[in-house]
CSV table of C-alpha atoms in Angstrom, one decimal:
chain,number,residue,atom,x,y,z
A,1,UNK,CA,-3.7,-1.3,14.7
A,2,UNK,CA,-2.6,-1.4,18.3
A,3,UNK,CA,-4.0,-4.9,18.8
A,4,UNK,CA,-2.0,-6.5,16.0
A,5,UNK,CA,0.6,-7.5,18.3
A,6,UNK,CA,-1.8,-9.2,20.7
A,7,UNK,CA,-4.1,-11.1,18.3
A,8,UNK,CA,-3.8,-14.5,16.9
A,9,UNK,CA,-4.1,-15.2,13.1
A,10,UNK,CA,-7.4,-17.0,13.9
A,11,UNK,CA,-8.9,-14.0,15.8
A,12,UNK,CA,-7.6,-11.6,13.2
A,13,UNK,CA,-9.6,-13.5,10.5
A,14,UNK,CA,-12.8,-13.5,12.6
A,15,UNK,CA,-12.6,-9.7,13.1
A,16,UNK,CA,-12.1,-8.8,9.3
A,17,UNK,CA,-14.6,-8.9,6.3
A,18,UNK,CA,-12.7,-8.7,3.1
A,19,UNK,CA,-14.9,-7.7,0.3
A,20,UNK,CA,-13.9,-8.2,-3.4
A,21,UNK,CA,-10.7,-10.3,-2.9
A,22,UNK,CA,-11.3,-12.5,-5.7
A,23,UNK,CA,-9.3,-10.2,-8.1
A,24,UNK,CA,-6.5,-10.3,-5.6
A,25,UNK,CA,-6.6,-14.1,-5.0
A,26,UNK,CA,-6.7,-14.7,-8.8
A,27,UNK,CA,-3.5,-12.5,-9.4
A,28,UNK,CA,-1.7,-14.3,-6.7
A,29,UNK,CA,-2.5,-17.7,-8.1
A,30,UNK,CA,-1.3,-16.5,-11.4
A,31,UNK,CA,1.9,-15.2,-10.0
A,32,UNK,CA,1.2,-11.6,-10.9
A,33,UNK,CA,2.7,-8.9,-8.8
A,34,UNK,CA,0.2,-6.4,-7.1
A,35,UNK,CA,0.8,-2.9,-5.6
A,36,UNK,CA,-2.0,-2.2,-3.4
A,37,UNK,CA,-2.8,1.7,-3.4
A,38,UNK,CA,-4.2,3.0,-0.1
A,39,UNK,CA,-4.3,6.1,1.9
A,40,UNK,CA,-4.1,7.0,5.7
A,41,UNK,CA,-7.8,6.6,5.6
A,42,UNK,CA,-8.6,3.4,7.6
A,43,UNK,CA,-5.7,1.2,8.6
A,44,UNK,CA,-3.2,0.0,5.9
A,45,UNK,CA,-1.5,-2.0,8.8
A,46,UNK,CA,-4.6,-4.1,8.7
A,47,UNK,CA,-4.6,-4.7,5.1
A,48,UNK,CA,-0.8,-5.6,5.5
A,49,UNK,CA,-1.5,-8.0,8.4
A,50,UNK,CA,-4.4,-9.6,6.9
A,51,UNK,CA,-2.9,-10.0,3.5
A,52,UNK,CA,0.1,-11.7,5.0
A,53,UNK,CA,-2.0,-13.9,7.3
A,54,UNK,CA,-3.7,-15.3,3.9
A,55,UNK,CA,-0.4,-16.2,2.8
A,56,UNK,CA,0.1,-13.3,0.3
A,57,UNK,CA,3.7,-11.9,0.8
A,58,UNK,CA,3.1,-8.3,1.5
A,59,UNK,CA,5.4,-5.4,2.3
A,60,UNK,CA,5.0,-1.6,2.9
A,61,UNK,CA,7.3,1.2,2.6
A,62,UNK,CA,7.4,3.5,5.6
A,63,UNK,CA,9.5,6.2,7.0
A,64,UNK,CA,11.7,5.1,9.9
A,65,UNK,CA,10.4,6.7,13.3
A,66,UNK,CA,12.9,8.8,15.1
A,67,UNK,CA,12.2,7.1,18.3
A,68,UNK,CA,13.8,3.7,18.1
A,69,UNK,CA,11.8,1.9,20.7
A,70,UNK,CA,8.6,3.1,19.1
A,71,UNK,CA,9.9,2.2,15.7
A,72,UNK,CA,10.9,-1.4,16.8
A,73,UNK,CA,7.2,-1.8,18.5
A,74,UNK,CA,5.4,-0.7,15.3
A,75,UNK,CA,7.6,-2.7,12.9
A,76,UNK,CA,7.0,-5.8,15.0
A,77,UNK,CA,3.3,-5.3,14.8
A,78,UNK,CA,3.4,-4.7,11.0
A,79,UNK,CA,5.6,-7.8,10.5
A,80,UNK,CA,3.9,-10.1,12.8
A,81,UNK,CA,1.9,-12.2,10.3
A,82,UNK,CA,4.9,-12.3,7.7
A,83,UNK,CA,4.7,-8.8,6.2
A,84,UNK,CA,7.9,-7.0,5.2
A,85,UNK,CA,8.6,-3.6,6.2
A,86,UNK,CA,10.8,-1.4,4.1
A,87,UNK,CA,12.2,1.5,6.0
A,88,UNK,CA,13.5,4.6,4.3
A,89,UNK,CA,15.4,7.7,5.6
A,90,UNK,CA,15.9,9.3,2.1
A,91,UNK,CA,13.8,10.6,-0.8
A,92,UNK,CA,14.5,7.8,-3.2
A,93,UNK,CA,13.4,4.5,-1.9
A,94,UNK,CA,12.8,2.9,-5.1
A,95,UNK,CA,15.8,0.5,-5.3
A,96,UNK,CA,15.3,-0.8,-1.8
A,97,UNK,CA,11.6,-1.4,-2.3
A,98,UNK,CA,12.1,-3.0,-5.8
A,99,UNK,CA,14.6,-5.5,-4.2
A,100,UNK,CA,11.8,-6.7,-1.8
A,101,UNK,CA,9.0,-6.7,-4.4
A,102,UNK,CA,11.2,-8.6,-7.0
A,103,UNK,CA,11.8,-11.3,-4.2
A,104,UNK,CA,8.2,-12.2,-4.7
A,105,UNK,CA,6.4,-9.7,-2.4
A,106,UNK,CA,3.3,-7.4,-3.2
A,107,UNK,CA,3.6,-3.9,-2.3
A,108,UNK,CA,1.4,-1.7,-0.3
A,109,UNK,CA,1.7,2.0,-1.3
A,110,UNK,CA,0.4,4.6,1.0
A,111,UNK,CA,-0.5,7.5,-1.0
A,112,UNK,CA,0.3,10.8,0.6
A,113,UNK,CA,0.0,14.4,-0.2
A,114,UNK,CA,2.8,16.9,0.5
A,115,UNK,CA,3.4,20.6,0.4
A,116,UNK,CA,7.0,20.8,-0.9
A,117,UNK,CA,7.7,17.7,-3.1
A,118,UNK,CA,6.0,15.4,-5.7
A,119,UNK,CA,3.8,15.9,-8.7
A,120,UNK,CA,1.2,18.8,-8.8
A,121,UNK,CA,-2.2,17.2,-8.6
A,122,UNK,CA,-5.7,17.5,-7.2
A,123,UNK,CA,-6.9,15.7,-4.0
A,124,UNK,CA,-10.5,15.9,-3.1
A,125,UNK,CA,-10.5,19.2,-5.2
A,126,UNK,CA,-7.6,20.8,-3.6
A,127,UNK,CA,-4.2,21.5,-5.4
A,128,UNK,CA,-1.4,19.7,-3.7
A,129,UNK,CA,1.6,17.5,-4.4
A,130,UNK,CA,1.5,13.8,-4.4
A,131,UNK,CA,4.4,11.3,-4.5
A,132,UNK,CA,5.0,9.9,-8.0
A,133,UNK,CA,6.4,6.6,-6.5
A,134,UNK,CA,3.5,4.4,-7.5
A,135,UNK,CA,3.4,5.7,-11.0
A,136,UNK,CA,7.0,5.4,-11.2
A,137,UNK,CA,7.0,1.8,-10.0
A,138,UNK,CA,4.3,0.9,-12.5
A,139,UNK,CA,6.3,2.7,-15.3
A,140,UNK,CA,9.2,0.6,-14.6
A,141,UNK,CA,7.3,-2.7,-14.5
A,142,UNK,CA,3.9,-3.8,-15.3
A,143,UNK,CA,2.4,-4.2,-11.9
A,144,UNK,CA,-1.3,-4.7,-11.2
A,145,UNK,CA,-2.5,-1.7,-9.2
A,146,UNK,CA,-5.4,-2.5,-6.9
A,147,UNK,CA,-6.9,0.1,-4.5
A,148,UNK,CA,-7.8,-1.1,-1.0
A,149,UNK,CA,-9.1,0.6,2.2
A,150,UNK,CA,-10.6,-0.3,5.2
A,151,UNK,CA,-13.3,1.0,7.5
A,152,UNK,CA,-15.2,-0.4,10.6
A,153,UNK,CA,-18.7,-1.9,10.2
A,154,UNK,CA,-21.6,-1.0,12.7
A,155,UNK,CA,-20.9,-4.4,14.5
A,156,UNK,CA,-17.1,-3.1,15.0
A,157,UNK,CA,-15.6,-5.6,12.4
A,158,UNK,CA,-12.8,-4.2,10.2
A,159,UNK,CA,-14.0,-4.3,6.5
A,160,UNK,CA,-11.4,-4.2,3.8
A,161,UNK,CA,-12.6,-3.2,0.5
A,162,UNK,CA,-10.8,-3.9,-2.9
A,163,UNK,CA,-11.6,-2.1,-6.0
A,164,UNK,CA,-10.9,-3.2,-9.5
A,165,UNK,CA,-7.5,-2.9,-10.9
A,166,UNK,CA,-6.5,0.6,-12.3
A,167,UNK,CA,-5.0,0.5,-15.9
A,168,UNK,CA,-1.9,2.5,-16.1
A,169,UNK,CA,-2.0,4.8,-19.3
A,170,UNK,CA,1.1,5.0,-21.4
A,171,UNK,CA,1.6,8.0,-23.9
A,172,UNK,CA,5.2,7.6,-24.8
A,173,UNK,CA,6.3,10.3,-22.6
A,174,UNK,CA,7.5,9.3,-19.2
A,175,UNK,CA,7.0,12.7,-17.6
A,176,UNK,CA,3.4,12.9,-18.9
A,177,UNK,CA,2.7,9.4,-18.0
A,178,UNK,CA,3.9,10.0,-14.4
A,179,UNK,CA,1.7,13.2,-14.0
A,180,UNK,CA,-1.3,11.7,-15.6
A,181,UNK,CA,-1.1,8.4,-13.6
A,182,UNK,CA,-0.5,9.9,-10.4
A,183,UNK,CA,-3.6,12.1,-10.8
A,184,UNK,CA,-5.3,8.7,-11.8
A,185,UNK,CA,-4.2,7.2,-8.7
A,186,UNK,CA,-5.3,10.1,-6.5
A,187,UNK,CA,-8.6,10.1,-8.0
A,188,UNK,CA,-9.5,6.6,-7.0
């Protein structure tokens, strides 16, 4: 992540292997909006930067860092290849994020677990709470949810993996749908 502000688009593309990107490319060509589901495992910034360098308009929702100098440096790195950073300081960032996504961006949702807020769920077999944001966004609008993650190869390249889209399940009850689908997203 720290090299993103020092690397060119050409060098970035040489350091990244993107497996299974055909589904994403097809969705982009067809004008479908994607929400990428990822975690703090690997580097979501790499997915953000590389997707933007390919011409996919990507955005990510992040908390503003208290130290404004560091916040500015990290934001510059995240936006270098054309990505949009949506910063929030409150608990309900949906409207701001939807404005950016509705202007043609694909969202990257970094799934987190919490102790004090969110929907009760299981993560790697441990009871926790998980943000319902992704399930809520898909409940509002039929986004395509594609899980992505990254890791390093033995040669040092960054490998981005994209899994098959996750089908959002609707039962007719918003509360049940948000709970069921948050767990579904956690499980992938």
